[in-house]
Structure formats: structure tokens, C-alpha cells
Short mmCIF file of C-alpha atoms in Angstrom, two decimals:
data_model
loop_
_atom_site.label_atom_id
_atom_site.label_comp_id
_atom_site.label_asym_id
_atom_site.label_seq_id
_atom_site.Cartn_x
_atom_site.Cartn_y
_atom_site.Cartn_z
CA MET Y 1 -12.03 1.36 2.92
CA ILE Y 2 -12.17 -2.24 5.40
CA ILE Y 3 -14.79 -3.91 6.69
CA ALA Y 4 -13.29 -5.91 9.76
CA LYS Y 5 -13.75 -7.54 13.52
CA VAL Y 6 -12.96 -6.60 15.97
CA ILE Y 7 -10.76 -9.25 18.45
CA GLY Y 8 -8.77 -8.32 21.06
CA ASN Y 9 -6.87 -5.42 23.15
CA ILE Y 10 -3.44 -4.86 23.35
CA TRP Y 11 -0.91 -2.22 25.96
CA ALA Y 12 2.34 -1.28 25.14
CA THR Y 13 3.70 0.74 28.33
CA ARG Y 14 6.68 1.73 26.35
CA LYS Y 15 5.76 3.70 23.10
CA ASP Y 16 6.46 6.69 21.43
CA GLU Y 17 4.91 9.63 23.60
CA LYS Y 18 2.45 10.76 20.60
CA LEU Y 19 0.76 7.87 20.88
CA ASN Y 20 -0.69 8.49 25.00
CA GLY Y 21 -4.29 8.86 25.13
CA PHE Y 22 -5.31 5.90 22.40
CA LYS Y 23 -6.64 3.16 22.53
CA PHE Y 24 -5.68 0.90 20.37
CA LEU Y 25 -7.97 -1.97 18.77
CA VAL Y 26 -6.46 -5.77 17.02
CA VAL Y 27 -8.78 -6.09 14.18
CA LYS Y 28 -9.05 -9.07 11.50
CA GLN Y 29 -10.59 -7.77 7.99
CA CYS Y 30 -13.77 -9.78 7.18
CA ASN Y 31 -14.28 -11.31 3.60
CA THR Y 32 -10.79 -12.27 2.27
CA GLN Y 33 -9.67 -15.70 2.19
CA THR Y 34 -5.66 -14.27 3.92
CA ASP Y 35 -6.20 -14.08 7.32
CA ASN Y 36 -5.51 -9.96 7.65
CA GLN Y 37 -5.29 -9.11 11.08
CA PHE Y 38 -3.59 -5.65 12.07
CA VAL Y 39 -4.35 -3.26 14.72
CA ALA Y 40 -6.20 0.25 14.23
CA ALA Y 41 -7.00 3.64 16.90
CA ASP Y 42 -10.69 3.38 17.59
CA MET Y 43 -11.91 7.13 17.78
CA ILE Y 44 -15.81 5.15 17.90
CA GLY Y 45 -15.91 3.76 20.72
CA ALA Y 46 -15.70 0.53 19.14
CA GLY Y 47 -16.14 -2.51 21.65
CA ILE Y 48 -14.63 -6.46 20.70
CA GLY Y 49 -17.40 -8.58 18.66
CA ASP Y 50 -18.37 -4.93 16.54
CA THR Y 51 -17.58 -5.16 13.10
CA VAL Y 52 -16.14 -2.03 11.74
CA LEU Y 53 -15.09 0.52 9.16
CA ILE Y 54 -11.63 1.25 9.16
CA THR Y 55 -9.66 3.48 6.63
CA LYS Y 56 -5.76 2.90 6.20
CA GLY Y 57 -3.24 5.11 5.76
CA SER Y 58 -2.34 8.53 5.57
CA SER Y 59 -6.44 9.15 5.05
CA ALA Y 60 -6.11 7.22 8.30
CA ARG Y 61 -4.85 10.48 10.09
CA ASN Y 62 -8.03 12.70 8.54
CA SER Y 63 -10.31 11.39 11.12
CA LEU Y 64 -7.28 12.11 14.27
CA GLU Y 65 -7.63 16.49 15.48
CA ASN Y 66 -4.07 16.26 15.23
CA THR Y 67 -2.68 14.92 11.98
CA ASN Y 68 1.57 14.35 12.71
CA ILE Y 69 0.38 11.31 14.75
CA PRO Y 70 2.27 7.70 13.57
CA ILE Y 71 -1.17 6.38 13.23
CA ASP Y 72 -1.39 4.52 9.69
CA ALA Y 73 -5.28 2.23 10.09
CA VAL Y 74 -8.05 4.68 12.34
CA ILE Y 75 -11.90 2.81 12.85
CA VAL Y 76 -13.69 5.41 11.47
CA GLY Y 77 -16.99 3.79 11.80
CA ILE Y 78 -19.51 0.86 13.85
CA ILE Y 79 -21.46 -0.99 10.92
CA ASP Y 80 -25.09 -1.11 11.27
CA SER Y 81 -25.96 -4.08 8.64
CA LEU Y 82 -24.65 -4.98 5.77
CA GLU Y 83 -26.12 -6.26 2.40
CA VAL Y 84 -24.29 -7.59 -0.27
CA ASP Y 85 -25.66 -9.71 -2.98
CA GLU Y 86 -25.24 -12.96 -3.15
CA GLY Y 87 -25.35 -13.90 -6.54
CA LEU Y 88 -22.65 -11.26 -7.66
CA LEU Y 89 -20.26 -12.61 -5.89
CA LYS Y 90 -18.89 -15.65 -7.96
CA MET N 1 -0.29 -0.59 11.62
CA ILE N 2 1.31 -4.45 12.24
CA ILE N 3 1.81 -7.04 15.33
CA ALA N 4 5.69 -7.87 14.75
CA LYS N 5 8.46 -10.09 16.56
CA VAL N 6 12.41 -8.09 16.38
CA ILE N 7 13.43 -11.06 14.09
CA GLY N 8 17.05 -9.54 13.92
CA ASN N 9 19.62 -6.90 13.00
CA ILE N 10 21.34 -5.21 9.50
CA TRP N 11 24.35 -3.44 8.34
CA ALA N 12 24.37 -1.58 6.00
CA THR N 13 27.21 0.90 5.84
CA ARG N 14 27.19 2.27 1.94
CA LYS N 15 23.52 3.68 2.47
CA ASP N 16 22.07 7.16 1.98
CA GLU N 17 23.76 9.52 4.13
CA LYS N 18 19.41 10.79 6.20
CA LEU N 19 19.76 6.88 7.30
CA ASN N 20 22.99 8.26 9.27
CA GLY N 21 22.63 7.05 13.41
CA PHE N 22 19.48 4.67 12.68
CA LYS N 23 19.11 1.50 13.79
CA PHE N 24 17.31 -0.49 12.13
CA LEU N 25 15.44 -4.42 12.90
CA VAL N 26 13.97 -7.36 10.68
CA VAL N 27 10.81 -7.68 11.82
CA LYS N 28 8.60 -10.29 10.40
CA GLN N 29 5.05 -10.59 11.28
CA CYS N 30 2.57 -11.86 13.25
CA ASN N 31 -0.41 -13.35 12.74
CA THR N 32 -0.85 -13.92 9.33
CA GLN N 33 -0.09 -16.68 7.01
CA THR N 34 1.91 -15.22 4.65
CA ASP N 35 5.82 -15.06 5.73
CA ASN N 36 5.61 -11.12 5.72
CA GLN N 37 10.02 -10.29 6.61
CA PHE N 38 10.96 -6.51 6.62
CA VAL N 39 12.83 -3.85 8.07
CA ALA N 40 12.05 -1.16 10.07
CA ALA N 41 13.64 1.65 12.05
CA ASP N 42 13.35 1.03 15.71
CA MET N 43 12.93 4.61 17.75
CA ILE N 44 11.80 2.24 21.54
CA GLY N 45 14.39 0.27 21.87
CA ALA N 46 13.73 -2.74 21.11
CA GLY N 47 15.29 -6.07 20.72
CA ILE N 48 15.43 -9.48 19.27
CA GLY N 49 12.80 -11.26 20.47
CA ASP N 50 10.92 -8.30 21.69
CA THR N 51 7.25 -8.88 20.29
CA VAL N 52 6.18 -4.74 18.98
CA LEU N 53 3.77 -1.94 17.30
CA ILE N 54 5.09 -1.25 13.58
CA THR N 55 3.35 1.87 11.88
CA LYS N 56 3.49 1.96 7.84
CA GLY N 57 4.07 4.47 4.97
CA SER N 58 3.75 8.27 5.21
CA SER N 59 2.55 7.65 8.84
CA ALA N 60 6.17 6.25 10.24
CA ARG N 61 7.44 9.22 9.62
CA ASN N 62 5.78 10.94 11.43
CA SER N 63 7.50 9.22 14.84
CA LEU N 64 10.56 10.75 13.44
CA GLU N 65 11.97 14.46 14.33
CA ASN N 66 12.61 14.86 10.36
CA THR N 67 10.63 13.43 8.24
CA ASN N 68 11.61 14.37 5.54
CA ILE N 69 13.80 11.23 5.72
CA PRO N 70 13.68 7.91 2.89
CA ILE N 71 12.41 5.76 5.89
CA ASP N 72 8.96 3.25 5.88
CA ALA N 73 8.54 1.75 8.48
CA VAL N 74 8.98 2.48 12.46
CA ILE N 75 8.88 0.19 15.75
CA VAL N 76 6.59 2.20 17.84
CA GLY N 77 5.94 0.56 20.95
CA ILE N 78 7.21 -2.07 22.24
CA ILE N 79 4.03 -4.46 22.72
CA ASP N 80 3.68 -5.53 26.76
CA SER N 81 -0.09 -7.70 25.77
CA LEU N 82 -2.28 -8.59 23.82
CA GLU N 83 -5.81 -10.15 24.16
CA VAL N 84 -7.32 -11.36 21.15
CA ASP N 85 -11.19 -13.91 21.20
CA GLU N 86 -10.29 -16.82 19.96
CA GLY N 87 -13.56 -17.44 19.34
CA LEU N 88 -13.66 -14.52 17.18
CA LEU N 89 -11.23 -15.59 14.70
CA LYS N 90 -13.44 -18.15 12.79
CA MET F 1 11.79 -1.23 4.29
CA ILE F 2 12.13 -4.24 2.33
CA ILE F 3 14.48 -5.87 1.69
CA ALA F 4 16.27 -7.05 -2.08
CA LYS F 5 18.63 -8.55 -4.21
CA VAL F 6 19.33 -6.96 -7.35
CA ILE F 7 18.49 -8.65 -10.07
CA GLY F 8 18.32 -7.34 -13.45
CA ASN F 9 18.70 -3.82 -16.08
CA ILE F 10 16.21 -2.14 -17.71
CA TRP F 11 16.25 0.06 -20.10
CA ALA F 12 13.35 2.20 -21.13
CA THR F 13 13.61 5.09 -23.99
CA ARG F 14 10.56 6.53 -24.02
CA LYS F 15 9.59 7.15 -20.30
CA ASP F 16 8.71 10.98 -17.83
CA GLU F 17 11.66 13.43 -19.39
CA LYS F 18 10.83 13.41 -14.95
CA LEU F 19 12.90 10.05 -14.61
CA ASN F 20 15.91 11.17 -17.14
CA GLY F 21 19.91 10.68 -15.75
CA PHE F 22 18.22 8.08 -13.27
CA LYS F 23 19.80 4.41 -13.22
CA PHE F 24 16.53 1.68 -12.80
CA LEU F 25 17.82 -1.69 -11.10
CA VAL F 26 15.28 -5.01 -11.40
CA VAL F 27 14.82 -6.60 -7.38
CA LYS F 28 13.05 -9.72 -6.09
CA GLN F 29 12.02 -9.35 -2.85
CA CYS F 30 13.82 -11.83 -0.28
CA ASN F 31 12.55 -13.80 2.64
CA THR F 32 8.68 -14.12 1.01
CA GLN F 33 7.26 -16.83 -0.75
CA THR F 34 5.75 -14.56 -3.33
CA ASP F 35 7.56 -13.68 -6.26
CA ASN F 36 7.49 -9.63 -5.41
CA GLN F 37 9.96 -8.48 -8.59
CA PHE F 38 9.79 -4.70 -8.51
CA VAL F 39 11.92 -1.73 -10.03
CA ALA F 40 13.59 0.52 -7.94
CA ALA F 41 15.79 3.61 -8.62
CA ASP F 42 19.51 2.87 -7.22
CA MET F 43 20.86 6.22 -5.40
CA ILE F 44 23.86 4.35 -3.55
CA GLY F 45 25.77 2.84 -6.60
CA ALA F 46 24.43 -0.52 -6.04
CA GLY F 47 25.15 -3.30 -9.05
CA ILE F 48 23.08 -6.86 -10.21
CA GLY F 49 23.88 -9.89 -7.19
CA ASP F 50 24.17 -6.56 -4.27
CA THR F 51 21.40 -7.83 -2.03
CA VAL F 52 19.37 -4.25 -0.50
CA LEU F 53 17.48 -1.75 1.47
CA ILE F 54 14.31 -0.47 -0.31
CA THR F 55 11.66 2.02 0.55
CA LYS F 56 8.72 2.41 -0.94
CA GLY F 57 6.30 5.15 -0.51
CA SER F 58 6.09 8.60 -0.57
CA SER F 59 9.04 7.47 1.51
CA ALA F 60 11.17 6.36 -0.90
CA ARG F 61 11.26 10.26 -2.51
CA ASN F 62 12.83 11.54 0.12
CA SER F 63 16.33 9.97 -0.65
CA LEU F 64 16.39 12.00 -3.65
CA GLU F 65 17.07 16.09 -4.00
CA ASN F 66 14.10 16.67 -6.74
CA THR F 67 11.04 14.63 -4.21
CA ASN F 68 8.61 15.43 -7.30
CA ILE F 69 9.80 13.32 -9.13
CA PRO F 70 7.29 9.78 -10.27
CA ILE F 71 9.45 7.40 -8.27
CA ASP F 72 7.65 5.03 -5.47
CA ALA F 73 10.47 2.67 -4.66
CA VAL F 74 14.22 4.00 -4.38
CA ILE F 75 17.32 1.54 -3.04
CA VAL F 76 18.58 3.64 0.69
CA GLY F 77 21.43 1.26 1.27
CA ILE F 78 23.50 -1.88 0.61
CA ILE F 79 23.45 -4.11 2.97
CA ASP F 80 27.03 -6.07 4.18
CA SER F 81 25.23 -8.31 6.57
CA LEU F 82 21.86 -9.57 8.05
CA GLU F 83 21.85 -11.46 11.11
CA VAL F 84 18.24 -13.57 12.01
CA ASP F 85 17.40 -15.34 14.95
CA GLU F 86 16.37 -18.69 12.85
CA GLY F 87 14.53 -20.27 16.14
CA LEU F 88 12.35 -16.69 15.75
CA LEU F 89 10.81 -17.74 12.22
CA LYS F 90 8.58 -20.11 13.64
CA MET M 1 -6.35 2.41 -10.02
CA ILE M 2 -8.75 -1.47 -9.64
CA ILE M 3 -11.94 -2.49 -11.57
CA ALA M 4 -14.57 -3.86 -8.74
CA LYS M 5 -17.89 -5.30 -8.43
CA VAL M 6 -20.61 -3.24 -6.77
CA ILE M 7 -21.98 -6.25 -4.21
CA GLY M 8 -23.50 -4.24 -1.49
CA ASN M 9 -24.77 -1.59 0.14
CA ILE M 10 -23.12 -0.26 4.41
CA TRP M 11 -24.87 1.50 6.88
CA ALA M 12 -23.13 3.00 9.64
CA THR M 13 -24.77 4.90 12.09
CA ARG M 14 -22.25 6.32 14.45
CA LYS M 15 -19.06 6.91 12.47
CA ASP M 16 -16.93 9.58 12.09
CA GLU M 17 -19.06 12.95 11.38
CA LYS M 18 -16.59 14.00 8.28
CA LEU M 19 -18.53 10.94 6.92
CA ASN M 20 -21.78 12.01 7.43
CA GLY M 21 -23.70 12.33 4.40
CA PHE M 22 -21.37 10.50 1.87
CA LYS M 23 -22.53 6.65 0.11
CA PHE M 24 -20.52 4.00 0.70
CA LEU M 25 -20.38 1.00 -1.62
CA VAL M 26 -19.30 -2.89 -0.63
CA VAL M 27 -17.08 -3.56 -3.79
CA LYS M 28 -15.62 -6.60 -4.81
CA GLN M 29 -12.24 -6.55 -7.17
CA CYS M 30 -12.35 -8.07 -10.55
CA ASN M 31 -9.70 -10.24 -12.04
CA THR M 32 -7.57 -11.57 -9.17
CA GLN M 33 -7.55 -14.97 -7.35
CA THR M 34 -7.84 -13.25 -3.77
CA ASP M 35 -11.03 -12.02 -2.60
CA ASN M 36 -10.07 -8.28 -2.56
CA GLN M 37 -13.90 -7.39 -1.21
CA PHE M 38 -13.84 -3.40 1.34
CA VAL M 39 -16.02 0.24 1.08
CA ALA M 40 -15.32 2.35 -1.23
CA ALA M 41 -17.70 6.26 -1.00
CA ASP M 42 -18.78 6.30 -3.89
CA MET M 43 -18.90 9.79 -5.90
CA ILE M 44 -20.82 8.61 -8.96
CA GLY M 45 -23.86 7.39 -8.79
CA ALA M 46 -23.05 3.61 -9.10
CA GLY M 47 -25.87 0.83 -7.83
CA ILE M 48 -25.50 -3.10 -7.07
CA GLY M 49 -23.95 -4.08 -10.00
CA ASP M 50 -22.08 -1.59 -11.23
CA THR M 51 -18.19 -2.35 -12.76
CA VAL M 52 -16.33 0.37 -10.87
CA LEU M 53 -13.09 2.24 -11.78
CA ILE M 54 -11.80 2.34 -7.99
CA THR M 55 -9.21 5.21 -6.80
CA LYS M 56 -7.22 4.09 -3.69
CA GLY M 57 -4.87 5.86 -1.17
CA SER M 58 -3.80 9.43 -1.29
CA SER M 59 -4.66 10.15 -4.08
CA ALA M 60 -8.23 8.95 -4.07
CA ARG M 61 -9.71 12.43 -1.71
CA ASN M 62 -8.83 15.11 -5.03
CA SER M 63 -12.00 13.00 -5.78
CA LEU M 64 -13.37 14.96 -2.68
CA GLU M 65 -13.97 18.39 -2.58
CA ASN M 66 -12.62 18.37 1.45
CA THR M 67 -9.47 16.69 1.06
CA ASN M 68 -8.87 16.29 4.40
CA ILE M 69 -11.76 13.49 5.11
CA PRO M 70 -10.20 10.13 6.46
CA ILE M 71 -11.23 8.68 3.29
CA ASP M 72 -8.95 5.70 1.08
CA ALA M 73 -11.02 4.26 -1.50
CA VAL M 74 -13.35 6.10 -4.20
CA ILE M 75 -15.44 5.07 -7.00
CA VAL M 76 -14.54 7.83 -9.61
CA GLY M 77 -15.92 5.77 -12.92
CA ILE M 78 -19.03 3.56 -13.93
CA ILE M 79 -17.05 1.52 -16.84
CA ASP M 80 -19.35 0.86 -20.03
CA SER M 81 -17.08 -1.41 -21.33
CA LEU M 82 -13.92 -3.07 -21.15
CA GLU M 83 -11.89 -4.80 -23.73
CA VAL M 84 -8.99 -7.10 -23.12
CA ASP M 85 -6.60 -8.88 -25.47
CA GLU M 86 -7.63 -12.20 -24.35
CA GLY M 87 -4.19 -13.37 -25.87
CA LEU M 88 -1.95 -11.57 -23.32
CA LEU M 89 -3.80 -12.94 -20.44
CA LYS M 90 -0.77 -15.73 -19.67
CA MET E 1 7.68 0.86 -9.80
CA ILE E 2 6.43 -2.05 -11.35
CA ILE E 3 6.88 -3.65 -14.70
CA ALA E 4 3.86 -4.65 -16.10
CA LYS E 5 1.94 -5.70 -20.09
CA VAL E 6 -0.91 -3.77 -21.47
CA ILE E 7 -3.47 -6.30 -22.34
CA GLY E 8 -6.53 -4.32 -23.49
CA ASN E 9 -8.54 -0.48 -22.64
CA ILE E 10 -11.81 0.60 -20.81
CA TRP E 11 -14.08 3.21 -21.21
CA ALA E 12 -16.38 5.43 -18.67
CA THR E 13 -18.64 8.26 -19.80
CA ARG E 14 -20.06 8.60 -16.57
CA LYS E 15 -17.18 9.27 -14.33
CA ASP E 16 -15.12 12.15 -11.99
CA GLU E 17 -14.54 15.45 -14.48
CA LYS E 18 -10.55 15.65 -12.75
CA LEU E 19 -10.45 12.28 -15.35
CA ASN E 20 -11.90 13.44 -18.06
CA GLY E 21 -9.00 13.68 -21.76
CA PHE E 22 -7.07 11.03 -20.12
CA LYS E 23 -6.51 7.81 -21.14
CA PHE E 24 -6.09 4.49 -19.44
CA LEU E 25 -4.95 1.12 -20.26
CA VAL E 26 -6.07 -2.29 -18.58
CA VAL E 27 -2.77 -3.66 -17.69
CA LYS E 28 -0.97 -7.02 -15.85
CA GLN E 29 1.34 -7.40 -13.79
CA CYS E 30 4.28 -9.33 -14.55
CA ASN E 31 6.62 -12.17 -12.73
CA THR E 32 4.66 -12.41 -10.48
CA GLN E 33 2.39 -15.14 -9.04
CA THR E 34 -1.21 -13.88 -7.52
CA ASP E 35 -2.67 -12.35 -10.86
CA ASN E 36 -2.48 -8.73 -10.84
CA GLN E 37 -4.61 -6.46 -13.07
CA PHE E 38 -5.59 -2.94 -12.63
CA VAL E 39 -6.16 -0.10 -14.00
CA ALA E 40 -3.74 3.42 -15.28
CA ALA E 41 -3.62 6.40 -17.44
CA ASP E 42 -0.69 7.32 -19.85
CA MET E 43 1.22 10.03 -20.37
CA ILE E 44 3.74 7.60 -22.81
CA GLY E 45 1.76 6.96 -25.61
CA ALA E 46 1.53 3.05 -25.04
CA GLY E 47 -0.15 -0.05 -25.90
CA ILE E 48 -1.92 -2.97 -25.78
CA GLY E 49 1.16 -5.76 -26.06
CA ASP E 50 3.74 -2.77 -24.98
CA THR E 51 4.85 -3.90 -21.48
CA VAL E 52 6.28 -0.75 -19.54
CA LEU E 53 7.03 1.39 -15.73
CA ILE E 54 4.29 1.62 -13.91
CA THR E 55 4.45 4.11 -10.90
CA LYS E 56 2.05 3.88 -8.47
CA GLY E 57 0.09 5.87 -4.94
CA SER E 58 0.69 9.66 -4.58
CA SER E 59 4.21 9.47 -6.38
CA ALA E 60 2.36 8.88 -9.31
CA ARG E 61 0.55 11.60 -9.66
CA ASN E 62 3.50 13.57 -10.09
CA SER E 63 3.80 12.42 -13.63
CA LEU E 64 0.90 14.24 -13.70
CA GLU E 65 0.76 18.09 -14.88
CA ASN E 66 -1.57 18.63 -12.42
CA THR E 67 -1.41 16.44 -9.23
CA ASN E 68 -4.71 17.01 -8.30
CA ILE E 69 -5.94 14.43 -9.27
CA PRO E 70 -7.75 11.17 -8.51
CA ILE E 71 -4.90 9.21 -9.49
CA ASP E 72 -3.14 6.30 -8.36
CA ALA E 73 -1.50 4.30 -11.34
CA VAL E 74 0.42 6.03 -13.80
CA ILE E 75 2.09 4.84 -17.20
CA VAL E 76 6.27 6.45 -17.18
CA GLY E 77 8.19 4.11 -19.52
CA ILE E 78 7.26 1.49 -22.44
CA ILE E 79 10.73 -0.80 -21.04
CA ASP E 80 12.79 -1.58 -24.46
CA SER E 81 15.00 -3.70 -22.62
CA LEU E 82 14.95 -6.23 -19.62
CA GLU E 83 17.88 -7.89 -18.69
CA VAL E 84 16.88 -10.28 -15.47
CA ASP E 85 19.84 -12.96 -14.49
CA GLU E 86 18.17 -16.64 -13.71
CA GLY E 87 20.18 -17.63 -11.32
CA LEU E 88 19.29 -14.85 -8.81
CA LEU E 89 16.47 -15.67 -9.40
CA LYS E 90 15.37 -19.13 -7.24
#
């Protein structure tokens, strides 16, 4: 899974009907040199500024009641705390 | 999902029969340093210059009536507006 | 899907039996800064120098009669023409 | 599969119920120029500082008793030793 | 599929039982600027120094007798020869 920051909202009126009712948030992956921004469906009630846990690919759809939805990234958790041993980053 | 700009059209007469009837557009991912251009099937009626929402991988096929098609990227929405907190981009 | 150029051929006598009978071509992704070369199964009769459309991942196997083959990239079309609005590339 | 170093822990109280009971660790891919940190579910009892083997994507869920969980990366082994022919790295 | 060089061996005593009996090799992708090393299950009898063909993702599991194994990369062939038109690399 990916650690990301919720950085914004997105609206799309003309979209696949199966996406109706879902809330989509713009997120930016943390701890990576390449600027990786993408969109994830929010199932947890996350908001802008939250650090979140995101599942991607086919596994993401297991967080949805109906897995036949064209969604490939889902916010599955809001991260309370993160503890990293800086010594191991070199 | 990925935010991308529709930048062009593509034509391929000699192709897998299962792809007949689909419209394919050339898209370029937004908000990323690496130049990421690829092709997506358009199910929404997007056009050149539109900013679109794209689902990739096996999840993309859930936007198709028949999921047994060799398509791995589908335009699932045309983005009306996008609001990003610039402060969170650093 | 990915736009790529067919750049070469590959031969492997010792391989998974399920791959017997397939033709494999070396391809190089177009329009990308990173040098992305990989191998795709050719179902269309493409040749060296052709610009082709490639489907990757589990979706690729939908182009095969038997989807239980260990293939993750398939050439699904030979591109006749490609029209990109250069203005949108910035 | 990916070779990675376990570098930290992560806690998320508000998360998808299906993730309850799983232990999540922050890992950093070894032997790669890009700084690739992500989160994996630990099924083996790994700890900070361990070098581990990680399976990603839909295959990862085959390490779980219930494969309908929104998890896309799983620690499937703790690496005892790794022997690489430096001459082949050029 | 990916062309890679077998560069080493890896041992993991504490691992998912489903991985027992499999041989894992460390491989390095050829023809790419980014240093992409990862681990693949060997089903063909490859050895250090061999240039091999690797299938990744869910498709890789089609090379296994039992597809419910947490493996996401499999060596499916040993490459005899590779012919690339250097003129097409620019």
C-alpha cells in the first residue's frame, strides 16, 4: 500500500454511471522523489491534509461493496502515526 | 486513477477484432515529472484538450460492457474542476 | 495501452511449454524519457519498425484464445497514424 | 517479488474493517535508485531492520487466508542471505 | 515480459509455506536506465549469468501448477539470442 497526503478535491459530472455516489480525492504519494499525484476513491471520510493509506490495483476493489466498479485506487485508512528508523533510510 | 489531458487521436486498422468499435485517444498524465503518454479507450465522449479521469489495469475493464476485451486503460470521466491546496505540494 | 516501436526479435528454446507457438518481439515504448524496452507477444503480424499498440497486465491475456498463458504484454494493433496536438504537450 | 528493508511501523485507527487484525510495516525497496517506500502487511513476524521478500498486486492476496481483503503488498519471507555476482551488475 | 540477467541467489527460511519448494533468483532488468533488481521464481532451471524472459503480475502465476501462490514474477524462458535494430533505438 502507499502512504499519501490528501491535497485536493476533484469533480466530474460526465462520468461512468458506476462511479456515481463515490467521493474522489486528489492525493500525492509521500516519501518518494518522483512527484506522484493521482486520484483515489475515499471510503473512510478522509479530508484535505490527512495522511492516508491507499490500496491500488485489483486489490483496491475489495474495499468496495460492489467489486465491479472501474476504480483502481482506494483510501483504506487514515494514518494516526508513523514511526521510521531514520538510520535505515541510508 | 490518473488525471490526464487528451492530446491526440490514434488509428489502427490492423488490430484485435475485439477492439473494433472502440474509440482510442492519446493522453498525457498531468502533475508528473516523467513524460507519461499512453492510450485509453474513451467511453465518455471526451475530446482533444479535455482533462480526464482514467482507470488503469484490470479495474478499467469494469467500465466496459464486455470485460473480456484486451483494454488496460479507460477514460471514466471528464473533469469539471480540480481544487488542490498548493501548500500541501511541498 | 502503450504506443511502442518494434525494435527486434527474441528466441528462447528453453521456455514454459505454454509459450510454444507464440511469436515474441522486442519493443521500445515511444514518447517517454525513460528507456522502456520489453517483450510482447505478437498476435497481429507486426514486424521490425512497426509502431504498435500494446496492452499490458491481466487485460493482455484477453487477446489470447487461452487466457491461462503466462504472457503479460500483447501487441493488439499496428498503428496507421497518430495525431497529437503539440500545443498540449507543454 | 521485491527485496526491501523494514524501516518502520504505521498505525491507523480509522480504516477499512477488513484490515483489522493485520500488522502493517513501512518498507523501503533495496537496490534501486528511486526512493521507493511503501506499506506491506506482515504475515511472517518481521521486525524493523529485517530484509524481507515482498509480493505485490493481486498475487499478494494469495498469502492471506481470505483473499477478499484490500491489501496489495505482503511480506512473504524474511531473507537469511543474498548472494549477488557484482560482476554482473555493470 | 521483461528481459533480465540472473545476478544472484536468495535464501529465506522463514517464509510463507506456499513458497516452499520454489527456487528464487535475483534478477536485474536489461536495457533500462533505472537499476531495477527484483526476485523471480525459476521454473526453467536458469542459473547465474543467464539472460532470461520474465512474466510479472497475475499472468506470472499461469506458469505455476497451482495459481494460488503469492508469487508475482516468474522466469518463463532462457533467451538464446536477441536481435535488435540499433537504428530504431534513437
